[in-house]
Coordinates of C-alpha atoms in Angstrom, one line a residue:
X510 CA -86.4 -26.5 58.4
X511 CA -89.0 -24.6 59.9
X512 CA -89.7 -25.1 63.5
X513 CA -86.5 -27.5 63.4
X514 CA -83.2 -26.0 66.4
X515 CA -80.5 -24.8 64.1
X516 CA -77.6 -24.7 66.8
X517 CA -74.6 -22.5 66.5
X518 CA -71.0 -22.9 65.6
X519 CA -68.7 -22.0 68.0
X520 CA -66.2 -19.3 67.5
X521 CA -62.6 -20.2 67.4
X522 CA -60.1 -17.0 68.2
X523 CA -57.3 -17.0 65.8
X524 CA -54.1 -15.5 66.4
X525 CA -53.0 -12.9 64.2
X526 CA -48.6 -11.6 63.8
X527 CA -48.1 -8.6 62.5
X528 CA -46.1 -8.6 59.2
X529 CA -44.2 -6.3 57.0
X530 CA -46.1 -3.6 55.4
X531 CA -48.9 -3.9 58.4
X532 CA -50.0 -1.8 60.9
X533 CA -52.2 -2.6 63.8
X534 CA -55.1 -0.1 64.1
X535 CA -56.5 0.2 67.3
X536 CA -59.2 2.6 67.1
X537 CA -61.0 0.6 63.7
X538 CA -59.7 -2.4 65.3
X539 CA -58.2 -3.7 62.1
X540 CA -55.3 -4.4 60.3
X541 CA -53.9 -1.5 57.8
X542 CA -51.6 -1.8 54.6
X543 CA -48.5 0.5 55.6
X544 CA -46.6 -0.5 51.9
X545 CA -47.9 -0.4 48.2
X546 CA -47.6 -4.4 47.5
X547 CA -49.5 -7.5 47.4
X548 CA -51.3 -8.7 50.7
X549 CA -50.6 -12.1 52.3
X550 CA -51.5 -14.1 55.6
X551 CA -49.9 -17.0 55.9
X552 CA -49.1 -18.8 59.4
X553 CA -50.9 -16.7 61.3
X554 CA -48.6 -14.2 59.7
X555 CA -50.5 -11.0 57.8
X556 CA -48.1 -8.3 55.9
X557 CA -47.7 -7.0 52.5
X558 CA -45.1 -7.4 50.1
X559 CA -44.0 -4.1 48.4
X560 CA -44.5 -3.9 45.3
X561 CA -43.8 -0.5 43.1
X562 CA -45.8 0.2 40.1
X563 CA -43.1 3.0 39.2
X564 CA -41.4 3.1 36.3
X565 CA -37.5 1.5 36.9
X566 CA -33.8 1.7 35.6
X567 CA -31.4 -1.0 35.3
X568 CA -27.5 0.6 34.6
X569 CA -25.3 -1.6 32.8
X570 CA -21.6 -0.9 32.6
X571 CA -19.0 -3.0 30.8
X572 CA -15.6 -3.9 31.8
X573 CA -13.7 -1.6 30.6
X574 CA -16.0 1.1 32.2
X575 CA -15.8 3.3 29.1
X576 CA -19.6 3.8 28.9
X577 CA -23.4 3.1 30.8
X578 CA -26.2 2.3 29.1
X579 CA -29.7 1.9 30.9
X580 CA -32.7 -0.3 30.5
X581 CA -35.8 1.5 31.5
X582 CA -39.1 -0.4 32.1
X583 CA -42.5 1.4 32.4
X584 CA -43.9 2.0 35.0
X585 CA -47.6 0.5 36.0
X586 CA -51.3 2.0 36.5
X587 CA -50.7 4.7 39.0
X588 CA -47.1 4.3 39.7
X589 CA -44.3 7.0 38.2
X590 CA -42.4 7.7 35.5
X591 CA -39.1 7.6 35.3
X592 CA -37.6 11.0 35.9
X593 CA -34.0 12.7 35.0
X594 CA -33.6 13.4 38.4
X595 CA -34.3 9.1 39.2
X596 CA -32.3 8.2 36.6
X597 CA -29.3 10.3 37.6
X598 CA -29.7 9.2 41.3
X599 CA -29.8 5.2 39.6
X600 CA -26.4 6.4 37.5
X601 CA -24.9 7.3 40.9
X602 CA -25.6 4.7 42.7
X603 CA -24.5 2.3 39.7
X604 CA -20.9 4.7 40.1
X605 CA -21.7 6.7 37.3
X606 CA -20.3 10.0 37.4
X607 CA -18.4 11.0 34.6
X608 CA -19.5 11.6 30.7
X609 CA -23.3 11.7 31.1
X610 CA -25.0 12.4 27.9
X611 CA -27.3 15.2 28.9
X612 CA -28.6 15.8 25.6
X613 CA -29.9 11.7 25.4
X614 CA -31.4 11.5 28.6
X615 CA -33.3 14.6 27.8
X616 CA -34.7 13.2 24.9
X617 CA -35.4 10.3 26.9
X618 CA -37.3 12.1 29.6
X619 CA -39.3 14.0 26.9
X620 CA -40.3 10.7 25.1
X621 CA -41.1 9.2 28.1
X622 CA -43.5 12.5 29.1
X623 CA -45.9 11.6 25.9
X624 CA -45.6 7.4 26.9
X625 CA -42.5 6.2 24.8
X626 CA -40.1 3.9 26.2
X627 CA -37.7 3.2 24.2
X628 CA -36.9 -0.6 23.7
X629 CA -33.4 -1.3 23.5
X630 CA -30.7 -0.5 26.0
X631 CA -29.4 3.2 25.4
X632 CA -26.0 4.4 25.9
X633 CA -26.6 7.3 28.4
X634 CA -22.6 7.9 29.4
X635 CA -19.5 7.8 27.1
X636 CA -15.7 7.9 29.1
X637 CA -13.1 9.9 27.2
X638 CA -10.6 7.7 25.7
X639 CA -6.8 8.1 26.6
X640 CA -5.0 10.4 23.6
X641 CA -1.3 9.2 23.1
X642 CA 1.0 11.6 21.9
X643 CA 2.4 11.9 18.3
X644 CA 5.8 11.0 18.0
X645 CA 8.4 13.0 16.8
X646 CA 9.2 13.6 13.7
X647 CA 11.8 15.4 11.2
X648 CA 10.8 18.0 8.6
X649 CA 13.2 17.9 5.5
X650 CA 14.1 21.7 4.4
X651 CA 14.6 20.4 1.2
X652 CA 13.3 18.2 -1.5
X653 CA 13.1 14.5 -0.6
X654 CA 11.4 13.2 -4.2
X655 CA 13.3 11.7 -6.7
X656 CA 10.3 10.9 -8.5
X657 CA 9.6 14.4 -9.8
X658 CA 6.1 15.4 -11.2
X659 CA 6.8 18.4 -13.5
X660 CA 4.4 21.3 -13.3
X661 CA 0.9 21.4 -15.8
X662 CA -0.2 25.1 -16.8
X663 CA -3.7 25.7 -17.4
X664 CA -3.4 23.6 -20.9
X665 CA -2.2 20.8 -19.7
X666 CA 1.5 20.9 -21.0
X667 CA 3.9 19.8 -18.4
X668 CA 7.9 20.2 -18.2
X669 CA 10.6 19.7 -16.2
X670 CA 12.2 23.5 -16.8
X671 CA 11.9 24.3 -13.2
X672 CA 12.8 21.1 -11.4
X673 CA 15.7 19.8 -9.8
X674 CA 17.0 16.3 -8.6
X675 CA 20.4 17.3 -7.8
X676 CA 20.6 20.0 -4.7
X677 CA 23.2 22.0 -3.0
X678 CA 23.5 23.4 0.2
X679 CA 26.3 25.4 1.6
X680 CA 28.2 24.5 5.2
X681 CA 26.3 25.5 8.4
X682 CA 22.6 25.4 6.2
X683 CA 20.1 23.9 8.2
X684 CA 18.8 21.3 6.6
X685 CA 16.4 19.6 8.6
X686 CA 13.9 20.3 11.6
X687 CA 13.1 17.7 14.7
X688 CA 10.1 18.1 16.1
X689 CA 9.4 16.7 19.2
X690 CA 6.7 14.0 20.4
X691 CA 3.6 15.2 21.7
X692 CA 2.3 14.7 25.1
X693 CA 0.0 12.5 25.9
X694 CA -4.1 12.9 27.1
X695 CA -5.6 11.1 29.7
X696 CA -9.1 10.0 29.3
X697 CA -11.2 9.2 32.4
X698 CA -13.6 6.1 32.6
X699 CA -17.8 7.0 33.1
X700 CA -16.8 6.4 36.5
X701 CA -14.5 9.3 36.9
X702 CA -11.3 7.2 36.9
X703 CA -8.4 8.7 35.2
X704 CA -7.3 6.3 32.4
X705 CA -3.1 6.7 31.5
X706 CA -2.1 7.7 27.8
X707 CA 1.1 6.9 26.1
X708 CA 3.6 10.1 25.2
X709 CA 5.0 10.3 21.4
X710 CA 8.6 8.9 21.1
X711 CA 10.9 11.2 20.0
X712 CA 12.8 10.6 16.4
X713 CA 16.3 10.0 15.8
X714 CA 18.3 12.2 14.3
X715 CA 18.9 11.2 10.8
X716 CA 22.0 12.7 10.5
X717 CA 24.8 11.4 7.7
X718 CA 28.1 12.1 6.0
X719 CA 28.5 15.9 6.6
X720 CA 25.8 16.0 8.7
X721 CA 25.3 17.1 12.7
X722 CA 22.9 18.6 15.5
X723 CA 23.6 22.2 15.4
X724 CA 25.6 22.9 18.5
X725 CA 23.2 26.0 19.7
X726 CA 19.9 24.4 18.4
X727 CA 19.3 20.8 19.2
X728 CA 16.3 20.5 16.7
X729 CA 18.2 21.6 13.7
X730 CA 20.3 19.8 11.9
X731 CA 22.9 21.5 9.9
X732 CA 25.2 21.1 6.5
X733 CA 29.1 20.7 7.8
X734 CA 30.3 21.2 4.1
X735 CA 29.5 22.2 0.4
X736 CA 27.7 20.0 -1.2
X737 CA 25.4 18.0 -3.0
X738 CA 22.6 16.8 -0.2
X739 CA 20.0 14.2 -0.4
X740 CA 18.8 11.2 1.7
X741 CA 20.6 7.7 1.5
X742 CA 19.4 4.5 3.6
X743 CA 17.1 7.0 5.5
X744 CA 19.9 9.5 6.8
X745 CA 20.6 12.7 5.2
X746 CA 23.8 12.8 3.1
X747 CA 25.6 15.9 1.8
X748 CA 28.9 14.5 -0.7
X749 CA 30.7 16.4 -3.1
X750 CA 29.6 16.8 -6.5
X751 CA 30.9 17.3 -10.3
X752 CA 29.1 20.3 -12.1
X753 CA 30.0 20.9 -15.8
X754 CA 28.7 24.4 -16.5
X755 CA 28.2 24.1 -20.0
X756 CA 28.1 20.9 -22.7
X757 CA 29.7 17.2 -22.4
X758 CA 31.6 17.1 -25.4
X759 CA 35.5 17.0 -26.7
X760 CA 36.0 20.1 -24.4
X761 CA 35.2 17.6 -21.2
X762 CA 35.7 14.2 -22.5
X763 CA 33.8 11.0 -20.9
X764 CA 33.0 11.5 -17.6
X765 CA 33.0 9.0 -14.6
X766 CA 32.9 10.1 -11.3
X767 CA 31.3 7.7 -7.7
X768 CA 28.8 10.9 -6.9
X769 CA 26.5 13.3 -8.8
X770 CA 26.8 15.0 -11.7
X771 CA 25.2 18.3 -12.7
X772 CA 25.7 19.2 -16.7
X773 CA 24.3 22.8 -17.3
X774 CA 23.9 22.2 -21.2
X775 CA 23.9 19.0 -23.4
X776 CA 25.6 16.1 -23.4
X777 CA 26.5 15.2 -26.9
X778 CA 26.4 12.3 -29.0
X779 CA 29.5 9.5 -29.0
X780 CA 29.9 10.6 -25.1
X781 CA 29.5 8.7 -22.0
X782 CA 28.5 9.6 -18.5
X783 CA 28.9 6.9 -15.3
X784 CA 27.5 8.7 -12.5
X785 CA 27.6 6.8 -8.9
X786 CA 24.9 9.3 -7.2
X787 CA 22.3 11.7 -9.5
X788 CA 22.4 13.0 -12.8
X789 CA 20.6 16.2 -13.7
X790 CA 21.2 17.6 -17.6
X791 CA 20.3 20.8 -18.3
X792 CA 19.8 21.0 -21.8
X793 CA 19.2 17.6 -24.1
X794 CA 20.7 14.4 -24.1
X795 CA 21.5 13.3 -27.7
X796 CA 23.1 9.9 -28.8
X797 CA 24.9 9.1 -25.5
X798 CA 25.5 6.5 -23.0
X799 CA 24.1 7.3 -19.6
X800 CA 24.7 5.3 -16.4
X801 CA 23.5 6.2 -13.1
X802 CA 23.3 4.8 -9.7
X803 CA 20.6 7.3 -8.8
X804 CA 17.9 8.9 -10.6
X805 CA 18.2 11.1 -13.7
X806 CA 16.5 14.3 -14.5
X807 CA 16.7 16.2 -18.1
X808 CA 15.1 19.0 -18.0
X809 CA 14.6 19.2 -21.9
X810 CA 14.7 15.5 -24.2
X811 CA 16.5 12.7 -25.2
X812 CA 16.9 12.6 -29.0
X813 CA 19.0 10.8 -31.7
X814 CA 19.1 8.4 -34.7
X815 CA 18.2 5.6 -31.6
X816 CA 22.3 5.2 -30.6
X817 CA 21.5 7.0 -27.0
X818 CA 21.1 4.8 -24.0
X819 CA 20.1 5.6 -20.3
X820 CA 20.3 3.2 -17.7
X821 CA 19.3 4.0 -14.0
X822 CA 18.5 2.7 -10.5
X823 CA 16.3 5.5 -9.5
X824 CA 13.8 7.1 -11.4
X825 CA 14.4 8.6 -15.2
X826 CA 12.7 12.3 -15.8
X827 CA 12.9 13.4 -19.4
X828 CA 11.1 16.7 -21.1
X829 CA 10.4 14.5 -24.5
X830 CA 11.8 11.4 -26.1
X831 CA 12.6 10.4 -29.7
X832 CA 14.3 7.1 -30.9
X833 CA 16.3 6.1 -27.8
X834 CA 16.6 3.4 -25.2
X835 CA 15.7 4.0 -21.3
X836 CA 16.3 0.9 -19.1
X837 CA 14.9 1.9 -15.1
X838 CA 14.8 0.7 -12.2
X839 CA 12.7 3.2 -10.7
X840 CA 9.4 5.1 -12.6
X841 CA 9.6 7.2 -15.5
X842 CA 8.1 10.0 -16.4
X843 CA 7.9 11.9 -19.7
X844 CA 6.6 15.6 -19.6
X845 CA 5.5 15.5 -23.6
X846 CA 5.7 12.7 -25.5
X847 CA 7.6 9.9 -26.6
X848 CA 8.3 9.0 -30.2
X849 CA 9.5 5.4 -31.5
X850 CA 10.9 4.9 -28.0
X851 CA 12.2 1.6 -26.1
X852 CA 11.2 2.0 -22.2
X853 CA 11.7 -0.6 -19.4
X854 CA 10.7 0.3 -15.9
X855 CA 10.6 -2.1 -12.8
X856 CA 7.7 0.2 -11.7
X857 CA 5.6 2.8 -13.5
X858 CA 5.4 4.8 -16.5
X859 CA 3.7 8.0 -16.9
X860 CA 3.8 10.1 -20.2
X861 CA 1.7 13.2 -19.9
X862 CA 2.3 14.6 -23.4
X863 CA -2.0 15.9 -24.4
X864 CA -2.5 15.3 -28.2
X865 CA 0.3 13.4 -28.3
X866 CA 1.9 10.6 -25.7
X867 CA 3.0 7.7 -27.3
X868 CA 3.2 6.9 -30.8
X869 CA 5.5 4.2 -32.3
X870 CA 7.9 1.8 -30.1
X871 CA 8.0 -0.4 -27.3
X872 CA 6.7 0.6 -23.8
X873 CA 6.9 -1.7 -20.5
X874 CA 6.0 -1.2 -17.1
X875 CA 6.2 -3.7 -14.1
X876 CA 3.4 -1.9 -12.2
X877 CA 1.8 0.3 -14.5
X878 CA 1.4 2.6 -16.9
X879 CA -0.7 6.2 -17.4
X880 CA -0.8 8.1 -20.8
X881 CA -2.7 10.8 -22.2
X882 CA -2.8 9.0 -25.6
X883 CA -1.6 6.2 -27.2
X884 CA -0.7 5.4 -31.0
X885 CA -1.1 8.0 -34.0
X886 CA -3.3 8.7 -36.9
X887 CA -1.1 6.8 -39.5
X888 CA -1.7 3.7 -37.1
X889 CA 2.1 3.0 -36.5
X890 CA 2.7 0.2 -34.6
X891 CA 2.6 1.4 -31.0
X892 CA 3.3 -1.0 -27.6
X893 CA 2.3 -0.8 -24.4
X894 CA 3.3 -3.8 -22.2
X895 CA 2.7 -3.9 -18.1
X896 CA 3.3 -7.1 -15.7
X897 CA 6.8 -7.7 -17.1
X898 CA 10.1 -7.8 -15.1
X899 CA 12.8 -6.7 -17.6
X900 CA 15.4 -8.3 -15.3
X901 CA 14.5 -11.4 -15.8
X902 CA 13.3 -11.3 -19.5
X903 CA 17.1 -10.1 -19.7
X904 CA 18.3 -13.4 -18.2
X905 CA 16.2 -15.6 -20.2
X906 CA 17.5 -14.0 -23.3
X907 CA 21.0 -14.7 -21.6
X908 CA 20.2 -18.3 -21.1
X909 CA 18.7 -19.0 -24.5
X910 CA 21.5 -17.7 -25.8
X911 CA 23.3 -19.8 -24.0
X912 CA 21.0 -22.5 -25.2
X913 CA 21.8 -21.6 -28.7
X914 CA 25.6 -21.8 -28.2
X915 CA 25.9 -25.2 -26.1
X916 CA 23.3 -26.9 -28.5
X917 CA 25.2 -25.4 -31.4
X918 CA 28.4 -27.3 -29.9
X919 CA 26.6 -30.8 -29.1
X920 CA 25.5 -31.1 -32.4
X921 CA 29.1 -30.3 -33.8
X922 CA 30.6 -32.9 -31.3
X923 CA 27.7 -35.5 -32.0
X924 CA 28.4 -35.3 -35.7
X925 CA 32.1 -36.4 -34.8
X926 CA 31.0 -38.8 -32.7
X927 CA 28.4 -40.8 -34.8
X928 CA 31.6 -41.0 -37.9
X929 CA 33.5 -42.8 -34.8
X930 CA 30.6 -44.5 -33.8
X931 CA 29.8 -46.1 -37.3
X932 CA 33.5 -47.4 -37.6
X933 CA 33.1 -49.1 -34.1
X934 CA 30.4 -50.8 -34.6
X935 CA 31.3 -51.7 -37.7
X936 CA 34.8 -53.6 -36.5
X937 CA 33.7 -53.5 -32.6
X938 CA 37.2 -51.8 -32.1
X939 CA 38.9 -48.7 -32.7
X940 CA 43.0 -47.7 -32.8
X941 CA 44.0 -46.5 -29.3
X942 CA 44.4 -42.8 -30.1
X943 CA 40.5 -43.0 -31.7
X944 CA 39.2 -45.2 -28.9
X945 CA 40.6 -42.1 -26.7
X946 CA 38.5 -39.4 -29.0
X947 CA 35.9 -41.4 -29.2
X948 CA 35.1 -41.4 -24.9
X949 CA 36.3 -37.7 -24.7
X950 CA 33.6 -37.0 -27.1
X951 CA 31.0 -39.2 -25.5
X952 CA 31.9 -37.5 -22.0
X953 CA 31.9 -34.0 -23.6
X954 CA 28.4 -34.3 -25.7
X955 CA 27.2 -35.9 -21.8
X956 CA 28.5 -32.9 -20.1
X957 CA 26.5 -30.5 -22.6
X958 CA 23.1 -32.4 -22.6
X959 CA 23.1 -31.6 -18.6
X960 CA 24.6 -28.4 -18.7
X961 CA 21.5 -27.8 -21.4
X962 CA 18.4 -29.5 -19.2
X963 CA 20.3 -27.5 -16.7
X964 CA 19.8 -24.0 -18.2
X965 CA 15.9 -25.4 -20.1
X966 CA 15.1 -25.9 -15.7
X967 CA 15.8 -22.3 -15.3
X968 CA 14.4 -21.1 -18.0
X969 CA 11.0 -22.5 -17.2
X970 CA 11.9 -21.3 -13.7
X971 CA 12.8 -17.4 -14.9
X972 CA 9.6 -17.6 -17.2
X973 CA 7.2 -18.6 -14.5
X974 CA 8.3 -15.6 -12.6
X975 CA 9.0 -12.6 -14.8
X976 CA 5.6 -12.1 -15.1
X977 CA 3.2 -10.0 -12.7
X978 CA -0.2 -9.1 -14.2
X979 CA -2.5 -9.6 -11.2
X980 CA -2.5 -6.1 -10.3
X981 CA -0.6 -4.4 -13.4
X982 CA -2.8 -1.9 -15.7
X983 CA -2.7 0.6 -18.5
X984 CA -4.7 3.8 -17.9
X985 CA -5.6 5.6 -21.0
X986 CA -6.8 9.0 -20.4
X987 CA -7.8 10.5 -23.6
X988 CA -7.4 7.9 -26.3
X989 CA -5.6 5.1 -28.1
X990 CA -6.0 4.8 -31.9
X991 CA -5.3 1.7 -33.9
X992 CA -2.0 0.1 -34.5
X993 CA -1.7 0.2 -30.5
X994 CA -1.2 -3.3 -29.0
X995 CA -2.2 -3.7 -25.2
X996 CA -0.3 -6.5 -23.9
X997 CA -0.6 -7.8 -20.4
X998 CA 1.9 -10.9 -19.4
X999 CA 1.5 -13.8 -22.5
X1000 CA -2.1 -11.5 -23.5
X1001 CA -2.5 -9.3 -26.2
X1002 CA -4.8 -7.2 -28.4
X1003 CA -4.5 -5.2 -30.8
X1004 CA -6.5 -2.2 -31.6
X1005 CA -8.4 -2.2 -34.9
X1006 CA -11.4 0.6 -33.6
X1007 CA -10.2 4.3 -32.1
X1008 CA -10.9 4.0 -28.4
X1009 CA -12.2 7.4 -27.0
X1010 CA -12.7 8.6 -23.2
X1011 CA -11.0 7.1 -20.5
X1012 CA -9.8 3.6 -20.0
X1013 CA -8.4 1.2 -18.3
X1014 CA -6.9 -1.9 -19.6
X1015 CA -6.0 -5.1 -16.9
X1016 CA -6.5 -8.7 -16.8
X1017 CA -10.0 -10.2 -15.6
X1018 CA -10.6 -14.0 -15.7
X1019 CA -7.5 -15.2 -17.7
X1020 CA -8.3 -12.5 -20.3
X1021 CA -7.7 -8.4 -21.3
X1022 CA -10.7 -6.2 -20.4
X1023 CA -10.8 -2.6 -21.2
X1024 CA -13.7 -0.7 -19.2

């Protein structure tokens, strides 16, 4: 190109707006960032989006505004970290202002001072939940339990010497306390609103027969005659009661009476006692007949040549037993032990006797039972049942008796029948006064066969139901030596090895385990 005109462009002038983030300086005749950001001219248009390169916080609060947790995100070459004070002011401004965590955004601060983040969402404000108040509720000044656990000294024996089911009071004896519902707390959401709580409800008086609020204390209740006292369908109710200071025997006679009975000494064989409320004996029960409505406490045994008989709807508490029969609606429980004894409970039993619990006899349980130890060293025969309803094994016994007797009296009419049969179907006919015991029997040996698939129906029906072994068991504490026989519904086994420590025995896939 040399020696050749190189000719000039022209200049054009272009037009320059100022934007955001620019700043027009006269004096260096140039354009000068006023933000941190990204430049940009476009359209004539130069400015600089802002950009920060500071750490940031996002607040996040849910609905129920019952806490704030915060995102942070670091920040960016020469930009800032976050700070407690920035994080407080983003908290604010998010309507944070109530249950800050100080003691986690500290830690926060501090990690964040040595470069960690952390990188998950932390909760950085709790709110204080609402605290509803208790209701009200009513303290018994006396004993409730029927089911009485007798006191264990330091080796082990238990009795019932110091126990009592059957309690008096005297008129105008408090016999109960109210005590009122609580107030309740407010709580207040993370963003300082106050959040309502629910006050207790107060309780109603459970006042019975014989029973009122004292006139000059409205959270006492008080006796308003002599009497026994205890609580029926969840009301306190004081009645009148027999007490026989010494034995029931030919000085007393039988006794019946619709409340409850306190003996002070024995009741002795050949008698009877019929008791609509509670029995409590004082001494032993020998071969008697005992029948309560309530529960039953003897606060030594029940012994005899196996002629005694104790049936209850409560609970049955006996020091010891030898020989006799105990049918129970409620739980029993046996301070020593019992000896060639028949027990039925539609709950639990629970013998506590040490070296010796159970040991000859026939033991069943609906829910459970608990012993010490079970059988002896002469290997009597010893059974301990659970899962069985003794209600309804009682009706099927009724019904196969039934069985018996209605099958008994078909065959008897059959026989009949078939000697009339033969003849008529020898000469097709029959005199009228046969012909006439000849369809009386046919409609009376008819009306037996259904009265019989009648009563087989609910015999299948009472079988399929009187047993409940999904949840029954036999605990074993110390040991059971053989002779015993674990049975569990239509399961047994019998024990031919001593088994030592604890155990429990329950069903497990159609089968007795003991683990």
């Amino acid at each position: 190109v040399f020696g050749t005109e190189i000719i000039p462009e022209d200049h054009h002038k272009i037009e320059v707006k100022v934007g955001d983030g620019v700043v027009f300086d006269p004096k260096k005749c140039g354009y000068l960032a006023d933000a941190d950001g990204v430049a940009y001219f476009c359209e004539h248009r130069l400015g600089v989006v802002p950009l920060s390169f500071d750490g940031s916080v996002d607040v996040t609060i849910p609905p129920d505004c019952m806490s704030a947790s915060i995102t942070l995100h670091k920040h960016v070459d020469s930009g800032k970290a976050p700070t407690d004070e920035t994080i407080r002011k983003e908290l604010l401004a998010a309507g944070v202002k109530s249950g800050i965590l100080d003691d986690v955004l500290k830690k926060i601060c501090t990690d964040i001072l040595i470069g960690h983040y952390p990188d998950h969402p932390v909760v950085i404000a709790k709110g204080t939940p609402p605290l509803n108040g208790t209701d009200g509720r009513v303290d018994f000044l006396f004993a409730t339990d029927t089911s009485l656990k007798p006191a264990v000294d330091e080796h082990g024996n238990a009795d019932f010497k110091h126990l009592s089911i059957v309690q008096t009071v005297s008129i105008g004896t408090p016999v109960a306390k109210l005590i009122p519902p609580g107030k309740g707390t407010p709580g207040m959401s993370v963003k300082g609103e106050a959040i309502k709580a629910t006050d207790g409800s107060p309780v109603l008086p459970p006042t019975g027969p014989n029973t009122r609020v004292s006139a000059t204390d409205p959270t006492v209740i008080e006796s308003l005659a002599d009497g026994n006292i205890k609580i029926t369908n969840n009301v306190i109710d004081i009645s009148e009661g027999l007490v026989v200071k010494g034995c029931v025997d030919f000085a007393t006679g039988n006794i019946s009476y619709g409340k409850s009975v306190v003996i002070g000494e024995d009741v002795k064989s050949g008698f009877s006692i019929v008791c609509g409320g509670d029995l409590q004996v004082g001494g032993t029960i020998e071969d008697a007949t005992i029948k309560t409505e309530g529960s039953i406490l003897c606060h030594y045994g029940f012994i005899g040549q196996g002629h005694g008989f104790i049936t209850a709807k409560g609970d049955v508490n006996l020091g010891f037993m030898k020989n006799q029969t105990v049918r129970c609606d409620g739980n029993v429980t046996i301070a020593k032990e019992a000896l060639n004894a028949t027990i039925f409970s539609l709950k639990s039993i629970n013998i506590l006797g040490q070296n010796l619990s159970v040991a000859g006899g026939h033991i069943t349980a609906k829910e459970s039972i608990h012993l010490k130890t079970a059988g002896n060293e002469a290997g009597t025969k010893t059974i301990i049942e659970v899962g069985l309803d003794y209600t309804l094994l009682d009706e099927k016994h009724k019904l196969e008796a039934q069985l018996t007797e209605f099958t008994e009296n078909r065959r008897k009419l059959l026989e009949t029948f078939q000697r009339y049969d033969r003849i008529f179907k020898l000469k097709h006919n029959l005199p009228p006064p046969d012909m006439v015991m000849y369809n009386k029997l046919h409609t009376a040996i008819t009306a037996f066969s259904q009265q019989i698939d009648m009563l087989e129906h609910q015999k299948e029906e009472i079988h399929k139901k009187m047993h409940d072994i999904e949840n029954a068991y036999i605990r074993i504490d110390r040991c059971a030596l053989p002779g015993t026989i674990f049975r569990i519904g239509e399961h047994q086994v019998l024990l031919k090895e001593t088994l030592n420590s604890q155990k429990t025995i329950r069903i497990h896939n159609f089968g007795i385990v003991i683990e």
